[in-house]
Short mmCIF file of C-alpha atoms in Angstrom, two decimals:
data_model
loop_
_atom_site.label_atom_id
_atom_site.label_comp_id
_atom_site.label_asym_id
_atom_site.label_seq_id
_atom_site.Cartn_x
_atom_site.Cartn_y
_atom_site.Cartn_z
CA MET A 1 -34.13 9.49 -8.64
CA GLN A 2 -32.52 10.88 -5.23
CA LYS A 3 -29.09 11.91 -4.82
CA GLU A 4 -27.90 9.26 -2.57
CA ASP A 5 -29.24 6.45 -5.20
CA LYS A 6 -28.00 7.97 -7.94
CA ILE A 7 -24.36 8.11 -6.37
CA LYS A 8 -24.76 4.07 -5.07
CA THR A 9 -25.95 3.52 -8.93
CA TYR A 10 -22.81 5.16 -10.44
CA ILE A 11 -20.29 3.87 -8.02
CA GLN A 12 -21.79 0.31 -9.07
CA ASP A 13 -21.45 1.23 -12.59
CA SER A 14 -17.86 2.45 -12.37
CA PHE A 15 -16.72 -0.27 -10.45
CA ARG A 16 -18.67 -2.84 -12.82
CA GLU A 17 -16.33 -2.15 -15.35
CA ILE A 18 -12.98 -2.38 -13.54
CA HIS A 19 -12.10 -5.95 -14.35
CA ALA A 20 -8.77 -8.16 -13.85
CA PRO A 21 -6.04 -7.88 -16.54
CA GLU A 22 -5.43 -10.96 -18.92
CA ASP A 23 -1.93 -11.63 -17.72
CA LEU A 24 -3.06 -11.41 -13.84
CA ARG A 25 -6.08 -13.83 -14.89
CA ARG A 26 -3.71 -16.72 -16.33
CA LYS A 27 -1.54 -16.33 -13.28
CA VAL A 28 -3.89 -16.71 -11.04
CA MET A 29 -6.15 -19.78 -13.32
CA ASN A 30 -2.73 -21.80 -13.56
CA MET A 31 -1.65 -21.65 -9.89
CA SER A 32 0.80 -24.60 -9.63
CA GLU A 33 2.85 -22.92 -12.64
CA TYR A 34 2.70 -19.38 -10.85
CA LYS A 35 3.85 -20.89 -7.67
CA GLU A 36 7.03 -22.55 -8.84
CA LYS A 37 8.04 -19.18 -10.60
CA LYS A 38 7.15 -16.98 -7.74
CA ASN A 39 9.17 -18.88 -5.27
CA LEU A 40 12.34 -18.70 -7.14
CA ALA A 41 11.35 -15.04 -7.96
CA TRP A 42 10.99 -14.55 -3.99
CA ALA A 43 14.66 -15.58 -3.48
CA LYS A 44 16.11 -12.97 -5.47
CA LYS A 45 13.42 -10.01 -4.24
CA LEU A 46 14.37 -10.40 -0.84
CA ALA A 47 18.05 -9.94 -1.01
CA VAL A 48 17.71 -6.55 -3.15
CA ALA A 49 14.40 -5.60 -0.70
CA ALA A 50 16.91 -6.16 2.62
CA ALA A 51 19.55 -3.96 1.42
CA VAL A 52 16.90 -1.09 0.41
CA ALA A 53 15.07 -1.33 3.49
CA LEU A 54 18.44 -0.65 5.35
CA ALA A 55 19.34 2.21 3.11
CA VAL A 56 16.35 3.95 3.78
CA PHE A 57 16.17 3.45 7.34
CA ALA A 58 20.03 5.25 7.07
CA GLY A 59 18.35 8.20 5.27
CA SER A 60 15.57 8.62 7.99
CA ASN A 61 17.41 11.56 9.78
CA CYS A 62 17.25 13.28 6.80
CA VAL A 63 13.27 13.02 6.83
CA ALA A 64 13.35 14.09 10.23
CA TYR A 65 15.16 17.08 9.62
CA ALA A 66 12.93 17.77 6.53
CA MET A 67 9.54 17.67 9.07
CA THR A 68 8.55 21.04 10.25
CA GLY A 69 5.27 22.37 12.02
CA ASN A 70 4.15 18.94 13.46
CA THR A 71 2.63 18.31 16.60
CA TRP A 72 4.16 16.28 19.17
CA VAL A 73 2.01 13.47 19.97
CA GLU A 74 3.67 10.97 22.47
CA ASN A 75 6.19 8.86 23.09
CA VAL A 76 5.15 4.95 22.75
CA THR A 77 7.38 2.01 23.56
CA THR A 78 6.17 -0.85 21.48
CA LYS A 79 7.50 -4.09 19.80
CA LEU A 80 9.60 -3.73 16.75
CA LEU A 81 9.88 -7.06 14.86
CA VAL A 82 13.27 -7.40 13.16
CA ASN A 83 13.63 -10.31 11.01
CA CYS A 84 10.89 -11.60 13.42
CA ALA A 85 12.79 -11.06 16.27
CA GLU A 86 11.07 -8.76 18.89
CA HIS A 87 12.99 -5.09 20.27
CA GLU A 88 11.55 -3.00 22.60
CA THR A 89 11.76 0.40 21.16
CA GLU A 90 10.97 3.61 21.80
CA PHE A 91 9.35 5.38 19.11
CA ILE A 92 8.41 9.21 18.98
CA GLY A 93 5.22 9.97 17.03
CA THR A 94 3.69 12.96 15.44
CA VAL A 95 0.82 13.80 13.47
CA ASN A 96 1.00 15.41 9.76
CA GLU A 97 -1.56 17.56 8.58
CA ASP A 98 -2.47 14.76 6.01
CA GLY A 99 -3.78 12.47 9.09
CA THR A 100 -0.67 10.14 8.98
CA VAL A 101 1.33 9.31 11.96
CA GLU A 102 5.04 9.46 11.74
CA TYR A 103 7.00 7.09 14.30
CA HIS A 104 10.56 7.66 14.93
CA GLY A 105 12.90 4.90 16.82
CA SER A 106 16.15 3.21 16.04
CA PHE A 107 17.33 -0.09 17.28
CA GLU A 108 20.76 -2.01 17.26
CA THR A 109 22.14 -4.47 15.09
CA PRO A 110 24.12 -7.04 15.94
CA ASP A 111 27.22 -5.97 15.82
CA GLY A 112 25.79 -2.86 18.00
CA SER A 113 25.33 -0.10 15.43
CA SER A 114 22.37 1.91 15.54
CA VAL A 115 19.59 2.01 12.90
CA ASP A 116 17.20 4.77 12.49
CA VAL A 117 13.43 3.70 11.74
CA LEU A 118 10.75 5.96 10.41
CA ILE A 119 7.27 4.46 10.04
CA VAL A 120 4.22 5.90 8.85
CA ASP A 121 1.03 5.04 10.10
CA ASP A 122 -2.73 5.97 9.87
CA LEU A 123 -4.15 8.22 12.97
CA ASP A 124 -7.44 6.72 12.46
CA ASP A 125 -6.04 3.14 12.91
CA HIS A 126 -3.83 3.92 15.73
CA VAL A 127 -5.67 6.21 18.76
CA PRO A 128 -2.74 7.59 21.02
CA GLY A 129 -2.15 5.96 24.36
CA GLU A 130 -4.39 2.90 23.04
CA ASN A 131 -2.94 -0.40 21.84
CA PRO A 132 0.50 0.79 20.52
CA PRO A 133 1.24 -0.37 17.18
CA VAL A 134 3.43 -3.21 16.21
CA PHE A 135 5.77 -2.95 13.54
CA CYS A 136 7.91 -5.20 11.42
CA ILE A 137 10.62 -4.92 8.99
CA ASP A 138 13.24 -7.40 7.15
CA THR A 139 16.73 -6.19 6.81
CA ASP A 140 19.87 -7.40 6.16
CA PHE A 141 22.74 -6.78 8.79
CA ASN A 142 25.20 -7.78 6.58
CA VAL A 143 25.10 -4.81 4.31
CA PRO A 144 26.42 -1.50 6.05
CA ALA A 145 23.89 1.18 6.32
CA ARG A 146 26.39 3.89 4.83
CA SER A 147 24.22 5.83 2.19
CA ALA A 148 22.02 8.67 3.07
CA ILE A 149 20.04 11.62 1.42
CA VAL A 150 21.43 14.92 3.24
CA LYS A 151 20.36 18.51 3.72
CA GLU A 152 22.75 21.10 3.90
CA ASP A 153 22.28 25.10 3.63
CA GLY A 154 19.34 24.29 1.12
CA LYS A 155 20.65 21.67 -1.00
CA VAL A 156 20.34 18.24 -1.02
CA TYR A 157 23.49 15.44 -1.61
CA TRP A 158 23.36 12.03 -1.95
CA VAL A 159 26.29 10.69 0.40
CA ASP A 160 27.81 7.48 0.32
CA LYS A 161 31.20 7.36 2.78
CA GLU A 162 33.20 9.86 1.10
CA ILE A 163 31.60 10.21 -2.19
CA LYS A 164 29.19 13.42 -2.09
CA ILE A 165 26.80 13.97 -5.06
CA ASP A 166 24.44 17.70 -5.03
CA LEU A 167 21.40 16.29 -6.32
CA THR A 168 19.41 19.64 -5.81
CA GLU A 169 19.05 20.83 -9.39
CA GLU A 170 18.24 17.06 -10.53
CA LEU A 171 15.49 16.86 -8.12
CA ALA A 172 13.54 19.87 -9.62
CA ASP A 173 11.09 17.89 -11.45
CA GLY A 174 10.93 15.59 -8.33
CA GLU A 175 12.81 12.52 -9.29
CA THR A 176 16.20 11.99 -10.54
CA GLU A 177 18.53 8.76 -11.10
CA ILE A 178 22.26 8.42 -10.08
CA SER A 179 24.86 5.91 -10.74
CA TYR A 180 28.40 5.94 -9.75
CA GLU A 181 31.05 3.23 -8.67
CA ARG A 182 32.26 2.96 -5.40
CA GLU A 183 35.20 0.27 -4.33
CA GLY A 184 34.66 -1.27 -7.82
CA THR A 185 31.19 -1.89 -7.43
CA THR A 186 28.45 0.26 -9.64
CA TYR A 187 25.47 1.58 -7.74
CA ARG A 188 22.16 3.01 -9.00
CA TYR A 189 19.63 4.57 -7.58
CA ILE A 190 16.31 6.06 -8.26
CA ILE A 191 15.45 9.14 -6.09
CA THR A 192 11.76 10.56 -5.76
CA GLU A 193 10.17 13.34 -3.63
CA SER A 194 8.40 11.39 -0.61
CA PRO A 195 4.64 11.03 -1.34
CA HIS A 196 4.63 10.43 2.52
CA VAL A 197 6.40 13.09 4.18
CA PRO A 198 6.70 16.46 2.39
CA GLY A 199 10.49 17.60 2.01
CA ALA A 200 11.62 13.99 2.20
CA TYR A 201 13.01 11.84 -0.52
CA ASP A 202 12.54 8.00 -1.03
CA TYR A 203 15.08 6.17 -2.72
CA TYR A 204 15.80 2.33 -3.82
CA LEU A 205 18.75 0.86 -5.08
CA VAL A 206 18.03 -0.21 -8.84
CA GLU A 207 18.99 -3.91 -9.57
CA GLU A 208 21.68 -4.30 -12.60
CA MET B 1 -8.11 -27.25 -2.07
CA ASN B 2 -8.72 -29.38 -4.99
CA THR B 3 -7.83 -27.59 -8.19
CA GLN B 4 -11.01 -28.18 -9.36
CA GLU B 5 -13.03 -26.04 -6.83
CA TYR B 6 -10.30 -23.71 -7.10
CA GLU B 7 -10.48 -22.99 -10.88
CA ARG B 8 -14.26 -22.77 -9.95
CA LEU B 9 -13.89 -19.83 -7.26
CA ALA B 10 -11.01 -18.14 -9.05
CA GLU B 11 -13.02 -17.80 -12.27
CA LYS B 12 -15.92 -16.55 -10.18
CA TYR B 13 -14.16 -14.21 -8.03
CA LEU B 14 -11.24 -13.11 -9.52
CA ASP B 15 -12.91 -9.71 -10.76
CA CYS B 16 -14.29 -8.90 -6.90
CA ILE B 17 -10.86 -9.69 -5.26
CA TYR B 18 -9.11 -7.45 -8.02
CA ARG B 19 -11.61 -4.56 -7.22
CA VAL B 20 -11.05 -4.99 -3.77
CA ALA B 21 -7.23 -4.76 -4.33
CA VAL B 22 -7.40 -1.66 -6.60
CA ASN B 23 -9.32 -0.08 -4.38
CA GLY B 24 -6.89 -0.79 -1.34
CA CYS B 25 -3.63 0.00 -3.04
CA LYS B 26 -2.71 3.43 -4.58
CA HIS B 27 -0.56 1.41 -7.40
CA HIS B 28 -1.45 -1.22 -10.24
CA VAL B 29 1.45 -3.15 -9.41
CA ASP B 30 0.49 -3.78 -5.57
CA ALA B 31 -2.85 -4.75 -6.65
CA GLU B 32 -2.16 -7.31 -8.57
CA ASP B 33 0.30 -8.60 -5.48
CA VAL B 34 -2.67 -8.70 -3.31
CA VAL B 35 -4.79 -10.56 -6.08
CA GLN B 36 -1.76 -13.41 -6.59
CA ASN B 37 -1.35 -13.58 -2.69
CA THR B 38 -5.14 -13.89 -1.77
CA PHE B 39 -5.06 -16.69 -4.61
CA VAL B 40 -2.19 -18.43 -3.37
CA LYS B 41 -3.83 -18.68 0.20
CA LEU B 42 -6.74 -20.19 -1.65
CA TRP B 43 -4.82 -22.45 -3.29
CA GLU B 44 -3.52 -23.58 -0.04
CA LYS B 45 -6.02 -23.82 2.00
CA THR B 46 -7.13 -27.28 3.41
CA GLU B 47 -10.54 -26.80 5.07
CA SER B 48 -13.54 -26.40 2.81
CA PHE B 49 -15.83 -23.54 3.02
CA ALA B 50 -19.41 -23.63 4.52
CA ASP B 51 -21.26 -22.17 1.61
CA GLU B 52 -20.49 -19.96 -1.11
CA GLU B 53 -20.85 -16.44 1.18
CA HIS B 54 -18.40 -18.12 3.46
CA ALA B 55 -15.87 -18.56 0.28
CA ARG B 56 -16.53 -15.00 -0.68
CA LYS B 57 -16.14 -13.33 2.86
CA TRP B 58 -12.90 -15.20 3.17
CA LEU B 59 -11.68 -14.16 -0.08
CA ILE B 60 -12.28 -10.48 0.47
CA ARG B 61 -10.71 -10.75 4.16
CA VAL B 62 -7.73 -12.20 2.97
CA ALA B 63 -7.46 -9.53 0.32
CA VAL B 64 -7.88 -6.58 2.95
CA ASN B 65 -5.06 -8.16 5.08
CA GLU B 66 -2.87 -8.12 1.80
CA CYS B 67 -3.44 -4.63 1.21
CA ASN B 68 -3.19 -3.49 5.10
CA SER B 69 0.53 -5.88 4.96
CA LEU B 70 1.52 -3.94 2.24
CA TRP B 71 1.08 -0.29 4.18
CA ARG B 72 2.45 -2.03 7.15
CA SER B 73 5.89 -3.18 5.16
CA GLY B 74 8.68 -0.56 5.76
CA TRP B 75 9.50 -1.87 2.50
CA LYS B 76 6.94 -1.18 0.37
CA ARG B 77 6.06 2.02 2.62
CA HIS B 78 9.11 3.67 1.12
CA THR B 79 9.30 1.94 -2.18
CA ALA B 80 8.88 4.12 -5.28
CA TYR B 81 6.82 3.77 -8.20
CA LEU B 82 7.23 4.23 -12.05
CA GLU B 83 3.90 2.96 -12.55
CA GLU B 84 0.62 4.17 -11.24
CA LEU B 85 -2.68 2.91 -11.55
CA THR B 86 -3.75 3.61 -15.15
CA GLU B 87 -6.52 1.63 -15.96
CA GLU B 88 -9.40 3.90 -16.07
CA PRO B 89 -13.22 2.62 -17.32
CA ALA B 90 -14.48 3.88 -20.09
CA CYS B 91 -17.38 6.22 -18.86
CA GLN B 92 -20.73 6.58 -20.61
CA THR B 93 -21.55 10.25 -19.53
CA ALA B 94 -19.47 13.31 -18.20
CA GLU B 95 -21.41 12.93 -14.67
CA LYS B 96 -20.29 8.97 -14.50
CA SER B 97 -16.68 10.48 -15.39
CA GLY B 98 -16.92 12.48 -12.67
CA LEU B 99 -17.70 10.25 -10.02
CA TYR B 100 -15.43 7.77 -11.02
CA TYR B 101 -12.66 10.52 -10.46
CA ALA B 102 -14.08 11.45 -7.42
CA VAL B 103 -13.94 7.95 -6.13
CA GLN B 104 -10.35 7.24 -7.51
CA GLU B 105 -9.16 10.71 -5.83
CA LEU B 106 -10.46 9.03 -2.06
CA PRO B 107 -7.50 7.42 -0.13
CA PRO B 108 -7.24 3.52 -0.58
CA LYS B 109 -8.61 3.05 3.37
CA TYR B 110 -12.15 5.32 2.35
CA ARG B 111 -12.28 3.60 -1.25
CA GLN B 112 -12.22 0.39 -0.03
CA ILE B 113 -15.21 0.49 2.20
CA VAL B 114 -17.10 2.55 -0.48
CA TYR B 115 -16.64 -0.36 -2.89
CA LEU B 116 -17.72 -3.08 -0.05
CA HIS B 117 -20.76 -1.51 0.95
CA TYR B 118 -21.95 0.21 -2.64
CA TYR B 119 -20.85 -2.69 -5.01
CA GLU B 120 -20.88 -5.68 -2.67
CA GLU B 121 -23.53 -4.67 -0.91
CA TYR B 122 -22.35 -5.42 2.60
CA SER B 123 -23.64 -4.01 5.65
CA ILE B 124 -21.72 -2.02 8.19
CA ARG B 125 -21.24 -4.90 10.42
CA GLU B 126 -19.78 -7.27 7.87
CA ILE B 127 -17.32 -4.23 6.70
CA ALA B 128 -16.21 -3.98 10.40
CA GLU B 129 -15.91 -7.63 10.43
CA MET B 130 -14.09 -8.21 7.14
CA MET B 131 -11.62 -5.48 7.79
CA LYS B 132 -11.16 -5.82 11.79
CA LEU B 133 -12.50 -2.32 12.11
CA SER B 134 -15.15 -1.02 14.88
CA GLU B 135 -18.38 -0.39 13.06
CA THR B 136 -17.86 3.08 14.33
CA ALA B 137 -14.82 3.26 12.26
CA VAL B 138 -16.55 1.77 9.18
CA LYS B 139 -19.46 4.23 9.51
CA THR B 140 -16.84 7.35 9.97
CA ARG B 141 -14.98 6.18 6.65
CA LEU B 142 -18.16 6.13 4.86
CA LEU B 143 -19.54 9.17 5.98
CA ARG B 144 -16.32 10.92 4.84
CA ALA B 145 -16.30 9.08 1.57
CA ARG B 146 -19.81 10.44 0.98
CA GLN B 147 -18.88 13.73 2.09
CA LYS B 148 -15.51 13.71 -0.16
CA ILE B 149 -17.53 12.66 -3.37
CA LYS B 150 -20.63 15.01 -2.73
CA SER B 151 -18.08 17.77 -2.68
CA ALA B 152 -15.72 16.70 -5.49
CA MET B 153 -19.05 15.92 -7.50
CA GLU B 154 -20.32 19.65 -6.89
CA ALA B 155 -17.09 20.84 -7.86
CA TRP B 156 -17.56 19.08 -10.88
CA ASP B 157 -20.96 20.33 -11.62
CA ALA B 158 -20.02 23.76 -11.00
CA GLU B 159 -17.00 23.23 -13.46
CA ARG B 160 -19.35 22.19 -16.47
CA GLY B 161 -21.44 25.09 -15.36
#
């Protein structure tokens, strides 16, 4: 058998053994029941997603700080859809070694404050100079952008207003969880090394 | 869509759409979301399909779009996952096992095309239409995927002596 045919046969064999899990099959086969539950779940999920999205954007300065050795590509002016509203936004695109492009930009919230945005995209899908990509985000302007990961003197800190937590040792394994109280509310975040940007971190609020 | 037709199509194409989703996502949770969203769209679809192939292509195209939507969403892009894709098929030979890992190591954009081409046996043009890519882009990705698979297989062979 030719090598190419052999690969084809093996690929077919390996994919053939992948089946949808039973739980997923049940959900799909009982669609009317599933849709009712999904509508309820989404209302809750959106509220959390909005809060997390803004927190991530607030942290994009430290992501920019962490980037080294990138090649500057171009400034692109494109549409940024924030909660379905269009913002003409200038992005600076940089190419990473792994073939992704990072677009950095910012937009103004209705109260006049500026929010940083970092979007990672595939270079293959967006040729510089042609068809600037349109980006979409959903966020909640009522959640103040105040928490962020900051790098100072080789150390990594979590900063939330007057609270500053040194995470350098905790993040040695690539992931940590923090919990603290501010103004009577307990906040719990999981922080991990970013799979997209070397040296940067992703974090999200854990729902209590 | 009426319930009977929905159930027929869901039964027939669930595994196919799950494979498209698994190959287009990095995470098991995302793949399940993609499958559910795809079948929600089928459930809500009012126009009927011209034939069986039309239904199959429509479902794959929706699943591919759902995968792409995940990657274009700032929320998903920055969300950390604790659960990785863990399902592995039981491979009958070491060589197949090596190939399975070589395919799984491919980035999703390559893996999905490999699946559609080699398993679903769609042509370059059909894949380009479904994924809204140029034929050149599909050819390039397929070529790169083949190169990566071949070199991963060679490395696997060398390791086994």
